[in-house]
Coordinates of C-alpha atoms in Angstrom, one line a residue:
Chain A
M896 CA 43.1 32.8 65.6
R897 CA 41.4 32.0 69.0
N898 CA 44.6 31.2 70.6
K899 CA 46.6 34.2 70.0
K900 CA 47.2 35.1 74.1
L901 CA 48.1 31.2 74.1
V902 CA 51.6 32.0 72.3
D903 CA 53.3 32.7 75.5
Y904 CA 52.3 29.2 76.5
A905 CA 53.9 27.7 73.9
K906 CA 56.8 26.3 75.7
Y907 CA 54.7 24.5 78.2
G908 CA 54.0 22.7 75.2
Y909 CA 57.0 21.5 75.0
I910 CA 57.9 21.0 78.7
F911 CA 54.6 18.7 79.1
S912 CA 55.6 16.4 76.5
I913 CA 59.1 15.8 78.3
P914 CA 58.3 12.9 80.5
F915 CA 56.8 10.9 77.3
I916 CA 59.5 11.9 74.6
L917 CA 62.1 11.0 77.5
A918 CA 60.6 7.6 78.5
F919 CA 59.5 7.0 74.5
C920 CA 63.7 7.4 73.2
I921 CA 64.5 5.0 76.3
F922 CA 61.9 2.4 76.4
T923 CA 60.5 2.1 72.8
L924 CA 63.1 4.2 70.0
Y925 CA 66.0 3.2 71.3
P926 CA 65.4 0.0 71.8
V927 CA 63.9 -0.5 68.3
V928 CA 66.6 0.9 67.2
Y929 CA 68.4 -1.4 68.3
T930 CA 66.8 -4.3 67.5
F931 CA 66.9 -3.2 63.5
I932 CA 71.4 -3.0 64.8
I933 CA 71.5 -6.4 65.9
G934 CA 70.1 -7.5 62.6
F935 CA 72.9 -6.6 60.9
T936 CA 75.4 -7.9 63.2
N937 CA 77.1 -11.6 64.8
L938 CA 75.9 -11.2 68.3
K939 CA 74.8 -14.0 70.0
G940 CA 74.9 -16.3 73.0
A941 CA 73.9 -15.8 76.6
G942 CA 74.5 -12.5 78.3
N943 CA 76.2 -11.4 75.4
T944 CA 76.9 -7.6 74.9
E945 CA 79.5 -7.5 72.4
F946 CA 79.0 -7.4 68.6
Q947 CA 80.5 -6.8 65.0
F948 CA 78.7 -6.0 62.2
L949 CA 78.3 -9.0 59.6
P950 CA 80.8 -7.8 56.7
A951 CA 83.4 -6.9 59.1
V952 CA 83.2 -10.5 59.9
G953 CA 83.6 -11.7 55.4
K954 CA 79.6 -12.0 56.0
N955 CA 76.6 -10.5 54.0
L956 CA 75.2 -7.2 55.8
F957 CA 71.6 -9.2 54.7
Q958 CA 72.8 -12.5 56.1
N959 CA 70.4 -12.9 58.9
F960 CA 67.2 -11.4 56.9
M961 CA 68.2 -13.9 54.1
D962 CA 68.3 -16.8 56.8
V963 CA 65.4 -15.8 58.4
L964 CA 63.8 -15.6 55.0
K965 CA 65.2 -18.6 53.8
A966 CA 63.8 -21.0 56.6
K967 CA 60.9 -23.3 56.6
T968 CA 60.5 -22.9 60.1
F969 CA 59.6 -18.7 59.9
K970 CA 57.4 -19.5 56.5
Q971 CA 55.7 -22.1 58.7
A972 CA 55.2 -19.7 62.1
F973 CA 54.3 -17.3 59.9
G974 CA 51.8 -18.4 58.1
T975 CA 50.2 -20.1 61.2
T976 CA 49.7 -16.4 62.6
C977 CA 48.1 -15.6 59.7
I978 CA 45.9 -18.3 59.7
I979 CA 44.8 -18.5 63.3
W980 CA 44.0 -14.4 63.1
I981 CA 41.8 -15.1 60.1
M982 CA 40.0 -17.7 61.6
N983 CA 39.6 -15.9 64.6
F984 CA 38.8 -12.3 63.4
I985 CA 36.2 -13.3 60.7
P986 CA 33.2 -14.6 63.4
Q987 CA 35.2 -11.9 65.9
I988 CA 34.1 -9.0 63.6
G989 CA 30.6 -10.5 62.4
F990 CA 29.1 -11.9 65.7
A991 CA 30.4 -8.6 66.9
L992 CA 28.9 -6.6 64.3
L993 CA 25.8 -8.7 64.7
F994 CA 25.3 -7.9 68.5
T995 CA 26.2 -4.0 68.0
A996 CA 23.1 -4.2 65.6
W997 CA 21.2 -5.8 68.5
F998 CA 21.7 -4.0 70.7
T999 CA 21.3 -0.6 69.5
D1000 CA 18.2 -1.5 67.1
R1001 CA 16.0 1.9 68.1
R1002 CA 13.1 -0.5 66.8
S1003 CA 13.3 -3.8 68.5
K1004 CA 14.5 -2.2 72.3
V1005 CA 16.1 -5.5 73.7
K1006 CA 16.1 -5.6 77.0
G1007 CA 19.0 -6.7 79.2
T1008 CA 21.6 -5.2 77.3
G1009 CA 24.0 -3.8 79.9
L1010 CA 23.9 -7.6 81.4
F1011 CA 24.5 -9.2 78.5
K1012 CA 27.5 -6.5 77.3
I1013 CA 28.8 -6.9 81.0
L1014 CA 29.0 -10.9 80.4
F1015 CA 30.6 -10.8 76.6
Y1016 CA 33.3 -8.4 77.7
M1017 CA 34.4 -10.8 80.3
P1018 CA 36.4 -13.3 78.7
N1019 CA 38.5 -10.1 77.4
I1020 CA 39.7 -9.4 81.4
I1021 CA 40.8 -12.3 82.4
T1022 CA 44.8 -13.2 81.4
A1023 CA 45.5 -15.1 78.3
A1024 CA 47.8 -17.2 80.0
T1025 CA 45.0 -18.7 82.4
M1026 CA 42.5 -19.3 79.8
A1027 CA 44.9 -21.1 77.8
I1028 CA 45.4 -23.7 80.1
L1029 CA 42.0 -23.8 81.3
F1030 CA 41.2 -25.0 77.2
Q1031 CA 44.6 -27.1 77.5
K1032 CA 42.9 -29.2 80.4
L1033 CA 39.8 -28.9 78.6
F1034 CA 40.7 -30.2 75.5
G1035 CA 43.1 -32.7 77.4
Y1036 CA 44.4 -36.1 76.2
P1037 CA 43.2 -38.4 77.4
I1038 CA 40.2 -37.4 80.1
G1039 CA 40.0 -33.6 79.0
A1040 CA 36.0 -32.8 79.7
V1041 CA 35.9 -32.8 76.0
N1042 CA 36.8 -36.2 75.4
Q1043 CA 34.7 -37.5 78.5
L1044 CA 31.8 -35.4 77.4
L1045 CA 31.9 -36.5 73.4
G1046 CA 32.9 -40.2 75.7
H1047 CA 29.1 -39.9 77.8
L1048 CA 27.1 -38.8 74.6
Q1049 CA 29.2 -42.2 72.3
P1050 CA 29.5 -44.9 74.7
G1051 CA 33.1 -46.8 73.3
R1052 CA 34.5 -44.1 71.6
Q1053 CA 37.7 -43.7 71.4
P1054 CA 39.5 -40.0 72.6
Y1055 CA 40.8 -37.9 70.7
N1056 CA 44.1 -36.0 71.0
Y1057 CA 42.8 -32.4 70.1
L1058 CA 46.2 -31.0 70.4
I1059 CA 48.3 -32.6 68.4
N1060 CA 46.8 -32.2 65.1
N1061 CA 47.0 -29.3 63.0
V1062 CA 43.3 -28.4 62.1
P1063 CA 41.9 -28.7 65.5
I1064 CA 44.9 -27.2 67.5
K1065 CA 44.6 -24.5 65.1
L1066 CA 40.6 -24.6 65.3
I1067 CA 40.6 -24.1 69.5
I1068 CA 43.8 -21.7 69.4
A1069 CA 41.5 -19.1 66.8
F1070 CA 38.2 -19.9 69.1
V1071 CA 40.0 -18.8 72.2
Q1072 CA 40.8 -15.7 71.1
F1073 CA 37.4 -15.1 69.3
F1074 CA 36.1 -16.1 72.8
Q1075 CA 38.4 -13.3 74.4
W1076 CA 37.8 -10.5 71.8
Y1077 CA 34.6 -10.5 70.4
G1078 CA 32.8 -9.1 73.3
H1079 CA 36.1 -6.1 73.3
T1080 CA 35.0 -5.3 69.5
M1081 CA 31.7 -5.4 70.4
V1082 CA 31.7 -2.7 73.1
N1083 CA 34.1 -0.7 71.2
L1084 CA 31.4 -0.6 67.9
T1085 CA 28.6 0.2 69.9
A1086 CA 29.9 3.1 71.6
G1087 CA 30.5 3.8 67.8
V1088 CA 27.1 3.7 67.5
I1089 CA 25.9 5.3 70.0
G1090 CA 27.9 8.2 68.9
I1091 CA 26.0 8.9 65.9
S1092 CA 23.5 11.5 65.8
P1093 CA 19.7 10.1 66.5
E1094 CA 18.4 12.3 63.6
I1095 CA 20.0 10.5 61.0
F1096 CA 18.0 7.1 62.4
E1097 CA 14.9 9.2 62.6
A1098 CA 15.7 10.4 59.0
A1099 CA 16.1 6.7 57.9
E1100 CA 13.3 6.2 59.6
I1101 CA 10.9 8.3 58.1
D1102 CA 12.3 7.3 54.5
G1103 CA 11.0 3.9 55.2
A1104 CA 14.3 2.1 55.3
N1105 CA 14.2 -1.5 57.1
R1106 CA 16.5 -2.4 59.7
V1107 CA 18.9 -4.0 57.2
Q1108 CA 18.9 -1.5 54.9
T1109 CA 19.6 0.8 58.0
F1110 CA 22.6 -0.6 59.6
F1111 CA 24.7 -1.7 56.3
R1112 CA 24.1 1.9 54.4
I1113 CA 23.8 3.9 57.4
T1114 CA 25.6 2.8 60.6
I1115 CA 28.6 0.6 58.8
P1116 CA 29.2 4.2 56.9
C1117 CA 29.3 6.3 60.2
I1118 CA 31.4 3.8 62.1
R1119 CA 34.0 3.6 59.5
Q1120 CA 36.6 4.9 61.7
I1121 CA 36.4 3.1 64.6
M1122 CA 36.0 -0.5 62.0
L1123 CA 39.4 0.7 60.7
F1124 CA 41.1 0.8 64.5
V1125 CA 39.7 -2.0 65.7
L1126 CA 40.9 -3.4 62.5
V1127 CA 44.6 -2.5 62.7
T1128 CA 44.3 -3.1 66.8
S1129 CA 43.4 -6.4 65.5
L1130 CA 45.2 -6.6 62.8
I1131 CA 48.8 -6.2 64.9
G1132 CA 47.7 -8.2 68.0
G1133 CA 47.3 -10.8 66.1
L1134 CA 50.4 -10.8 63.8
N1135 CA 52.3 -10.7 67.5
M1136 CA 50.3 -13.9 69.0
F1137 CA 52.0 -15.2 71.9
D1138 CA 49.8 -15.7 75.0
I1139 CA 47.4 -18.5 74.2
P1140 CA 49.5 -20.6 71.2
E1141 CA 52.5 -20.9 73.7
L1142 CA 50.5 -21.9 76.6
L1143 CA 48.2 -24.1 75.0
V1144 CA 50.5 -26.0 73.3
G1145 CA 54.0 -24.9 72.8
S1146 CA 56.9 -25.1 70.4
K1147 CA 57.8 -28.9 71.5
Q1148 CA 54.0 -30.3 71.0
G1149 CA 52.1 -30.4 68.3
N1150 CA 54.7 -31.1 65.4
G1151 CA 55.3 -27.5 65.4
A1152 CA 51.5 -26.9 63.9
A1153 CA 50.7 -23.8 66.8
I1154 CA 54.4 -21.7 66.6
T1155 CA 53.4 -18.1 65.9
T1156 CA 56.0 -15.7 64.5
N1157 CA 56.2 -14.2 68.0
M1158 CA 57.0 -17.7 70.0
Y1159 CA 59.3 -18.3 66.7
I1160 CA 61.3 -15.3 68.0
R1161 CA 61.4 -15.5 71.2
N1162 CA 62.5 -19.8 70.7
L1163 CA 65.3 -17.9 69.0
A1164 CA 66.4 -15.5 71.6
F1165 CA 66.1 -16.7 74.7
D1166 CA 65.6 -21.0 73.8
G1167 CA 69.5 -22.5 74.1
S1168 CA 70.7 -21.2 70.9
Y1169 CA 70.1 -17.3 71.8
L1170 CA 70.5 -16.5 68.3
Y1171 CA 70.2 -12.8 69.1
N1172 CA 71.5 -11.8 65.6
R1173 CA 68.2 -13.7 64.1
A1174 CA 65.7 -13.2 66.2
A1175 CA 66.2 -9.4 66.0
A1176 CA 66.3 -9.6 61.8
A1177 CA 63.1 -12.0 61.9
S1178 CA 61.1 -9.0 64.4
V1179 CA 62.3 -6.2 61.9
I1180 CA 60.4 -8.7 59.3
L1181 CA 57.5 -8.7 61.3
F1182 CA 57.2 -5.2 61.9
L1183 CA 57.4 -4.5 58.2
V1184 CA 55.1 -6.6 57.3
I1185 CA 52.7 -4.9 60.6
V1186 CA 53.4 -1.1 58.4
A1187 CA 52.9 -2.2 55.6
L1188 CA 49.3 -4.3 56.1
S1189 CA 48.6 -1.2 58.3
A1190 CA 48.9 1.6 56.0
V1191 CA 47.4 -0.6 52.9
L1192 CA 44.6 -1.0 55.6
F1193 CA 44.7 2.9 56.3
F1194 CA 44.8 3.3 52.7
V1195 CA 41.9 1.3 51.7
M1196 CA 39.3 2.5 54.6
R1197 CA 40.6 6.2 54.2
D1198 CA 37.6 8.6 54.1
K1199 CA 37.8 9.6 50.3
D1200 CA 35.6 12.8 50.1
E1201 CA 37.7 14.1 52.7
A1202 CA 40.6 13.1 51.0
K1203 CA 39.4 14.9 47.8
I1204 CA 38.0 18.4 50.0
K1205 CA 42.1 18.5 51.3
K1206 CA 42.9 18.4 47.9
L1207 CA 40.8 20.8 46.2
K1208 CA 42.2 22.9 49.7
K1209 CA 45.5 23.0 48.5
A1210 CA 45.1 23.4 44.4
E1211 CA 43.1 26.3 46.1
L1212 CA 45.5 27.4 48.4
R1213 CA 48.2 27.2 45.7
A1214 CA 46.1 29.0 43.2
A1215 CA 45.9 31.5 45.4
R1216 CA 49.3 31.8 45.7
K1217 CA 50.1 31.8 42.5
G1218 CA 47.4 35.0 41.7
L1219 CA 49.1 37.2 44.5
Chain B
M1448 CA -9.4 -6.8 58.0
S1449 CA -7.9 -4.7 55.9
N1450 CA -5.0 -5.1 53.9
N1451 CA -3.5 -2.5 56.1
E1452 CA -4.0 -4.6 59.4
V1453 CA -2.8 -7.7 57.8
K1454 CA 0.8 -5.8 57.2
L1455 CA 1.2 -4.4 60.6
H1456 CA 0.3 -7.6 61.8
S1457 CA 3.3 -9.3 60.3
I1458 CA 5.5 -7.0 61.3
K1459 CA 4.2 -7.2 65.0
R1460 CA 4.8 -11.0 64.4
N1461 CA 8.3 -10.6 62.7
D1462 CA 9.2 -8.6 65.5
T1463 CA 8.5 -11.4 68.0
I1464 CA 10.0 -13.9 66.4
L1465 CA 13.6 -11.7 65.9
K1466 CA 13.1 -10.5 69.5
V1467 CA 13.6 -14.8 70.5
V1468 CA 15.9 -15.5 68.3
I1469 CA 18.1 -12.2 69.8
Y1470 CA 17.4 -13.9 73.3
I1471 CA 18.7 -17.2 72.5
V1472 CA 21.7 -16.5 71.0
C1473 CA 22.2 -13.7 73.4
I1474 CA 21.7 -16.9 76.3
I1475 CA 23.9 -19.2 74.3
F1476 CA 26.1 -16.9 74.5
S1477 CA 26.1 -16.0 78.1
I1478 CA 26.4 -20.2 78.9
M1479 CA 29.7 -20.1 76.9
T1480 CA 31.2 -17.0 78.6
L1481 CA 30.4 -18.7 81.8
F1482 CA 31.1 -22.2 81.3
P1483 CA 35.0 -21.7 81.7
F1484 CA 34.1 -20.2 85.2
V1485 CA 32.2 -22.8 86.4
I1486 CA 35.0 -25.4 85.4
L1487 CA 37.4 -23.7 86.8
I1488 CA 35.4 -23.3 90.5
A1489 CA 33.9 -26.9 90.5
N1490 CA 37.5 -28.6 89.9
S1491 CA 39.2 -26.3 91.7
Y1492 CA 37.7 -28.7 95.4
K1493 CA 38.0 -31.9 93.9
T1494 CA 40.8 -34.2 94.0
S1495 CA 42.8 -35.5 90.8
I1496 CA 40.9 -38.5 90.6
E1497 CA 37.4 -36.8 90.7
V1498 CA 38.7 -34.7 88.0
Q1499 CA 39.7 -37.6 86.6
E1500 CA 35.9 -38.9 86.5
S1501 CA 34.3 -36.3 85.6
T1502 CA 35.6 -32.9 84.9
L1503 CA 32.1 -32.0 84.4
S1504 CA 30.1 -33.2 87.7
L1505 CA 29.9 -30.6 89.6
I1506 CA 30.0 -32.8 93.1
S1507 CA 32.6 -34.0 95.5
K1508 CA 32.8 -36.0 98.3
H1509 CA 34.9 -34.1 100.4
P1510 CA 35.0 -30.3 98.8
I1511 CA 36.5 -28.2 101.6
Q1512 CA 38.9 -31.3 102.4
N1513 CA 39.7 -31.4 98.9
L1514 CA 40.3 -27.3 99.0
K1515 CA 42.6 -27.6 101.8
F1516 CA 45.0 -30.2 100.0
N1517 CA 44.4 -28.9 96.6
W1518 CA 45.8 -25.3 98.2
H1519 CA 48.7 -27.3 100.0
V1520 CA 50.1 -29.0 96.6
I1521 CA 50.5 -25.5 94.9
S1522 CA 51.7 -23.9 97.4
S1523 CA 54.4 -26.3 98.5
K1524 CA 55.6 -27.6 95.2
G1525 CA 57.8 -24.4 95.5
T1526 CA 57.7 -22.9 92.0
F1527 CA 54.3 -21.5 91.7
K1528 CA 54.1 -19.0 94.3
P1529 CA 50.4 -17.4 94.1
M1530 CA 51.3 -14.7 97.0
V1531 CA 54.6 -13.8 95.4
G1532 CA 53.0 -13.5 92.0
F1533 CA 50.6 -11.3 93.5
R1534 CA 52.3 -8.7 95.4
N1535 CA 54.3 -8.5 91.9
S1536 CA 51.4 -8.5 89.5
F1537 CA 50.4 -6.2 92.2
I1538 CA 53.1 -3.5 92.3
V1539 CA 53.7 -3.8 88.6
A1540 CA 49.7 -3.4 87.8
T1541 CA 49.2 -0.3 90.1
L1542 CA 52.2 2.0 89.4
S1543 CA 52.3 1.0 85.8
T1544 CA 48.8 2.1 85.9
I1545 CA 49.1 5.3 87.7
L1546 CA 52.5 6.4 85.7
N1547 CA 50.8 5.2 82.3
V1548 CA 47.4 7.7 83.4
Y1549 CA 48.6 10.6 84.7
F1550 CA 51.6 10.9 82.3
S1551 CA 49.0 10.5 79.2
S1552 CA 46.9 13.3 80.2
L1553 CA 49.9 15.6 81.2
T1554 CA 50.8 14.4 77.8
A1555 CA 47.4 15.4 76.1
Y1556 CA 46.7 18.3 78.1
A1557 CA 50.1 19.8 76.3
I1558 CA 48.9 18.6 72.2
T1559 CA 45.2 19.8 73.3
A1560 CA 46.0 23.7 75.5
Y1561 CA 49.0 24.8 74.0
E1562 CA 49.7 25.8 70.3
W1563 CA 53.9 25.2 69.8
K1564 CA 55.5 24.7 66.8
L1565 CA 56.0 20.6 66.3
R1566 CA 52.4 20.0 68.0
E1567 CA 50.8 18.4 64.8
A1568 CA 54.3 16.1 64.2
F1569 CA 54.9 15.2 67.3
N1570 CA 50.5 14.4 67.6
A1571 CA 51.3 12.1 63.8
M1572 CA 54.2 10.5 65.6
I1573 CA 52.1 9.7 68.5
M1574 CA 49.8 8.0 65.9
A1575 CA 52.2 6.3 64.3
V1576 CA 54.4 5.1 67.1
M1577 CA 51.2 3.3 68.1
M1578 CA 51.1 0.6 65.6
I1579 CA 54.9 -0.4 66.5
P1580 CA 54.4 -3.4 68.9
G1581 CA 56.0 -4.2 72.0
T1582 CA 57.0 -7.7 71.0
V1583 CA 59.0 -5.9 68.5
T1584 CA 61.3 -4.2 70.5
M1585 CA 61.6 -6.9 72.7
I1586 CA 65.3 -7.9 71.8
G1587 CA 66.5 -4.7 71.5
F1588 CA 64.7 -3.8 75.3
F1589 CA 66.4 -7.2 76.2
Q1590 CA 69.7 -6.3 75.6
F1591 CA 69.7 -3.0 76.8
A1592 CA 67.6 -3.7 80.3
Y1593 CA 70.2 -6.5 80.6
K1594 CA 73.4 -3.7 80.2
I1595 CA 71.7 -1.4 82.4
G1596 CA 71.0 -4.1 85.1
L1597 CA 67.2 -3.7 84.7
V1598 CA 67.1 -7.6 84.3
N1599 CA 64.4 -9.0 86.9
K1600 CA 63.8 -5.7 88.0
L1601 CA 60.3 -4.7 88.1
S1602 CA 60.6 -1.2 87.4
A1603 CA 61.3 -2.5 83.8
L1604 CA 58.2 -3.4 83.5
I1605 CA 56.4 -0.3 85.2
L1606 CA 58.5 2.7 83.8
P1607 CA 58.1 2.3 80.5
S1608 CA 53.9 2.7 80.4
I1609 CA 55.0 6.5 80.8
A1610 CA 54.9 6.9 77.4
A1611 CA 51.6 5.0 76.6
P1612 CA 50.8 6.3 73.1
M1613 CA 47.5 4.6 72.6
T1614 CA 46.2 6.7 76.3
V1615 CA 47.5 9.2 74.8
F1616 CA 45.5 8.6 71.5
F1617 CA 42.6 8.6 73.8
M1618 CA 42.5 11.1 76.2
R1619 CA 43.5 13.6 73.2
Q1620 CA 40.2 12.3 71.4
Y1621 CA 38.4 13.5 75.5
L1622 CA 40.1 16.8 75.9
Q1623 CA 39.3 17.6 72.1
A1624 CA 35.7 17.6 73.3
S1625 CA 35.3 18.5 76.9
L1626 CA 38.3 21.0 77.8
S1627 CA 37.3 24.7 77.7
M1628 CA 40.0 26.9 77.3
E1629 CA 37.8 29.8 79.3
I1630 CA 37.9 27.3 82.6
V1631 CA 42.4 27.5 82.3
Q1632 CA 41.9 31.2 81.5
S1633 CA 40.3 32.6 84.5
A1634 CA 42.5 29.9 86.8
R1635 CA 45.7 32.1 85.2
I1636 CA 44.2 35.5 85.7
D1637 CA 44.1 34.0 89.6
G1638 CA 47.0 33.2 89.6
A1639 CA 47.4 29.8 89.1
G1640 CA 50.5 28.1 87.8
E1641 CA 50.6 26.1 84.5
F1642 CA 51.6 23.0 86.2
R1643 CA 49.4 23.4 89.0
I1644 CA 46.1 24.4 86.8
F1645 CA 46.6 21.0 85.0
N1646 CA 46.5 19.1 88.5
Q1647 CA 44.2 21.0 90.2
I1648 CA 41.4 21.3 87.2
V1649 CA 42.4 19.5 84.3
V1650 CA 42.9 16.2 86.0
P1651 CA 39.7 16.4 87.9
L1652 CA 37.7 17.2 84.8
M1653 CA 39.3 14.2 83.4
K1654 CA 38.2 11.7 86.0
P1655 CA 35.8 9.9 83.6
A1656 CA 38.4 9.2 81.1
I1657 CA 41.1 8.6 83.7
A1658 CA 39.3 6.1 85.4
T1659 CA 38.1 4.1 81.7
Q1660 CA 41.9 4.1 80.8
A1661 CA 43.1 3.5 84.5
I1662 CA 41.1 0.1 83.8
F1663 CA 42.5 -0.5 80.5
A1664 CA 45.8 -0.1 81.7
Y1665 CA 45.4 -1.8 84.4
V1666 CA 44.2 -5.2 82.9
G1667 CA 46.6 -5.2 80.4
S1668 CA 49.5 -4.6 82.6
W1669 CA 47.8 -7.4 85.0
N1670 CA 47.4 -10.3 82.4
N1671 CA 50.9 -8.7 80.6
L1672 CA 53.3 -12.3 79.6
F1673 CA 55.8 -11.7 77.0
S1674 CA 57.7 -9.6 78.7
P1675 CA 57.4 -10.3 82.3
M1676 CA 58.6 -13.8 80.6
I1677 CA 62.2 -12.7 79.5
L1678 CA 62.7 -10.2 81.7
L1679 CA 62.1 -11.8 84.8
T1680 CA 63.9 -15.3 85.9
D1681 CA 64.1 -15.4 89.3
G1682 CA 61.7 -17.0 91.0
N1683 CA 61.2 -14.5 93.3
K1684 CA 60.7 -11.4 91.1
K1685 CA 57.7 -13.4 88.7
T1686 CA 54.8 -11.8 87.9
L1687 CA 51.1 -13.8 88.1
P1688 CA 50.7 -14.4 84.7
V1689 CA 54.4 -16.1 84.5
M1690 CA 53.5 -17.8 88.2
V1691 CA 50.4 -19.6 85.8
S1692 CA 52.4 -20.7 83.3
L1693 CA 54.9 -22.8 85.9
L1694 CA 51.0 -24.4 86.2
N1695 CA 52.2 -26.1 82.5
G1696 CA 55.2 -27.7 83.9
D1697 CA 56.0 -31.2 84.7
I1698 CA 55.4 -31.4 88.4
Y1699 CA 52.2 -30.7 88.4
K1700 CA 50.9 -32.7 85.7
T1701 CA 48.8 -35.1 87.7
E1702 CA 47.6 -33.1 90.3
Y1703 CA 44.4 -31.7 88.2
G1704 CA 42.5 -30.2 91.0
A1705 CA 45.6 -28.4 92.0
I1706 CA 45.8 -27.1 88.6
Y1707 CA 42.2 -25.7 89.1
L1708 CA 42.7 -24.1 91.9
G1709 CA 46.2 -22.2 90.8
L1710 CA 44.0 -21.1 87.9
L1711 CA 41.0 -19.9 89.8
I1712 CA 42.9 -18.1 92.5
T1713 CA 44.9 -15.9 89.3
V1714 CA 41.2 -15.0 88.0
L1715 CA 39.3 -14.4 91.1
P1716 CA 40.5 -10.7 92.1
L1717 CA 40.0 -9.9 88.1
I1718 CA 36.3 -10.7 88.4
V1719 CA 36.1 -9.0 91.8
V1720 CA 37.1 -6.0 90.4
Y1721 CA 35.2 -6.1 87.0
A1722 CA 31.8 -6.9 89.2
F1723 CA 32.3 -3.4 90.6
L1724 CA 33.6 -1.7 87.8
S1725 CA 32.0 -3.4 84.9
R1726 CA 29.8 -0.2 84.5
Y1727 CA 32.8 2.0 83.8
I1728 CA 34.3 -0.3 81.4
V1729 CA 31.0 -0.9 78.9
E1730 CA 29.9 2.9 79.2
G1731 CA 33.2 4.1 79.6
V1732 CA 34.3 2.6 76.5
A1733 CA 32.5 5.3 74.2
L1734 CA 34.2 8.3 76.3
G1735 CA 37.4 6.6 73.7
G1736 CA 35.8 6.1 70.8
V1737 CA 36.8 8.1 67.3
K1738 CA 34.6 10.6 67.2
S1739 CA 33.8 10.6 63.0

C-alpha cells in the first residue's frame, strides 16, 4: 500500500471532519430526527414546544400520517408537484441535450458557443422569487403584457385570466422552471462531454458513424453518470418546488391548482393553524417518496458492467478464502 | 461531376443547413433569455398608467422623473426596504459562502488525503445526505431554532452551511484528480503541521474549484426563499428574496412601475457579478463534473 506512511496521520482525517460532522448533526440530523418524532405527536399551536406522543393521548400512533394520506388536498398538491415537474423536466433535458450536442459537435464547430452558454445560464442566477413575480405581472389580468400583446394582434379580444385556470397556471410555472434550469442542465452536460476522451470520437468518425449515431451511441452512454446526477438533483428540486408557485400564484389564488407539496406543508405548519405534527408527517412522507424514487433511478441507471465486475471480484475473494 | 463529388457537395450543403438551424434556434433562445430583463428595465422608468397602457413599449414621457417617483414609492411604504434586504442578504450570503467552501474543502481533504477507518463510511454518508432535501428538515429546524433562540437571527441561516455535502462531493472529485501527496510529504519533511499544510498549500491548489463552488454557494444562498421566509419575521432581518415577496402584497397592487423597479433592484447586483464571473461558472462547472 502506497499510504503506509500515512497511517500515523489517520487521526487528522477524523479531526478535519469534525466541523462538518458537528454542523451536520446539529443543523441537519437533529432537525430531521425531530421532524420524524413530531410526526407521531400532538404538537400544534404557535410557539408551542410541549408535546405528547399520540398513544399517550389515546390516539393511533400513525394518526397524523393517515390524516395526511387521506387528505384530498395533500394528494392534489402532490399530483400538482409531479405534473409541473414532468412538464418542466422533459423539455429541459431535451433542449439541454440538443444544445450540448450542437455546442460540442467536433464537425460543425458552431461559433459563439461561449456567449450562448453564458446567456442560457443567466436565468439560473436570478432569484426565483423575482422571476415568479415578473411572470405574474407579464401574465397579469386584465392588463398584463401577454394580454396586451394578444389584444394588439387581435383587436377586440377579451383579456384572459391565466392565473386562475388550472392548465395555464401549471404550464406557466413549468415554463418558468424550465426557463431557469435548462441552461444549468446544459452546462453540466457539456462539462461531461468535454471530459470524454477525444480518441473515442475520432475512432467513431473513422468508422463512419454519422452525427446522430455518434451522439446516441457514444456521447450519451459516456455521460450517463452526469445524466443520473442531473436527473436526481432535478427530481429532488422539483418535488421540493416552492418559490415559483408560491409567488406566481400563491395558495389562495387559482383554486388550489398551483399548490405544491411544500406549499401545503408550509401552510399546515406556519399559516394560521400551526399543525406542526401533521406538517411533519407530510414532510416525512415527501422525504420517503424522494428516497424511494432516487433509489429507483440509481438502480435503473447503475453501471451494469461495473456491478458485474464487482460481483465477480467478490465471488473470487470468497473462493480464495475457502481455498485457504 | 463524379458520384463522389455529388456526395461531398450534399454533405456540405447539409452542414450549412444544420448550422443555419443551430444559429436560428440559439438566437431565439437568446431573445427569450433577454426578454424578461428588457421588460424589467423598460418598465422601471414608467408611470403606472404608462405600464397599463403598454408593458412592451420602451418609451416613457419623463423617464428620470418617473424613476425618482417609483423609487420613492418602494422605499417609503415601509415594508419593502431594499437596502436592509441588501445588507442582510450580503451578510448571509458572504459568510455562508466562506464557511461553505472552507469547511467543505477541509472535509474533502480529510477524505482524500488521510487513510482512516471510517473514511469510506463517512464518504458514503455524505453521498446519502445529499439526498435529504433542505425543506424536509424545516419543521424540526424551526422548532429547534425556536428553542435555542435562533429565530430572527441571521446566524440560523449562516451556520448550517458548514456542512454542505454537495460542495464536499465536488471538492473531493477535484482533489482526487489534482492533489499530489508528494507535495504534502515534502511539506511534512520541512516540518509544517497538518493544519498549516492545508491552509497554505492545499487551499491555494484548490483555487479553481473553490471559485466555482463559491459562486454556486453565493447564488444559492442569495436566492434562498424557503428557510428565511420561515425563520425571519422581523422586518429588519429579512433577506432580499423575502423583501421581494412583499412586493406581491396589496399595498403595491396598483404601483406597477414601482414593482418593476423593485424587481430590477434585486436583479442588478447579480447581473453585475455574473458579467465578471460568468467565465468561471460556465467553464468551471467542468471541474465539478462527475468523471466517468
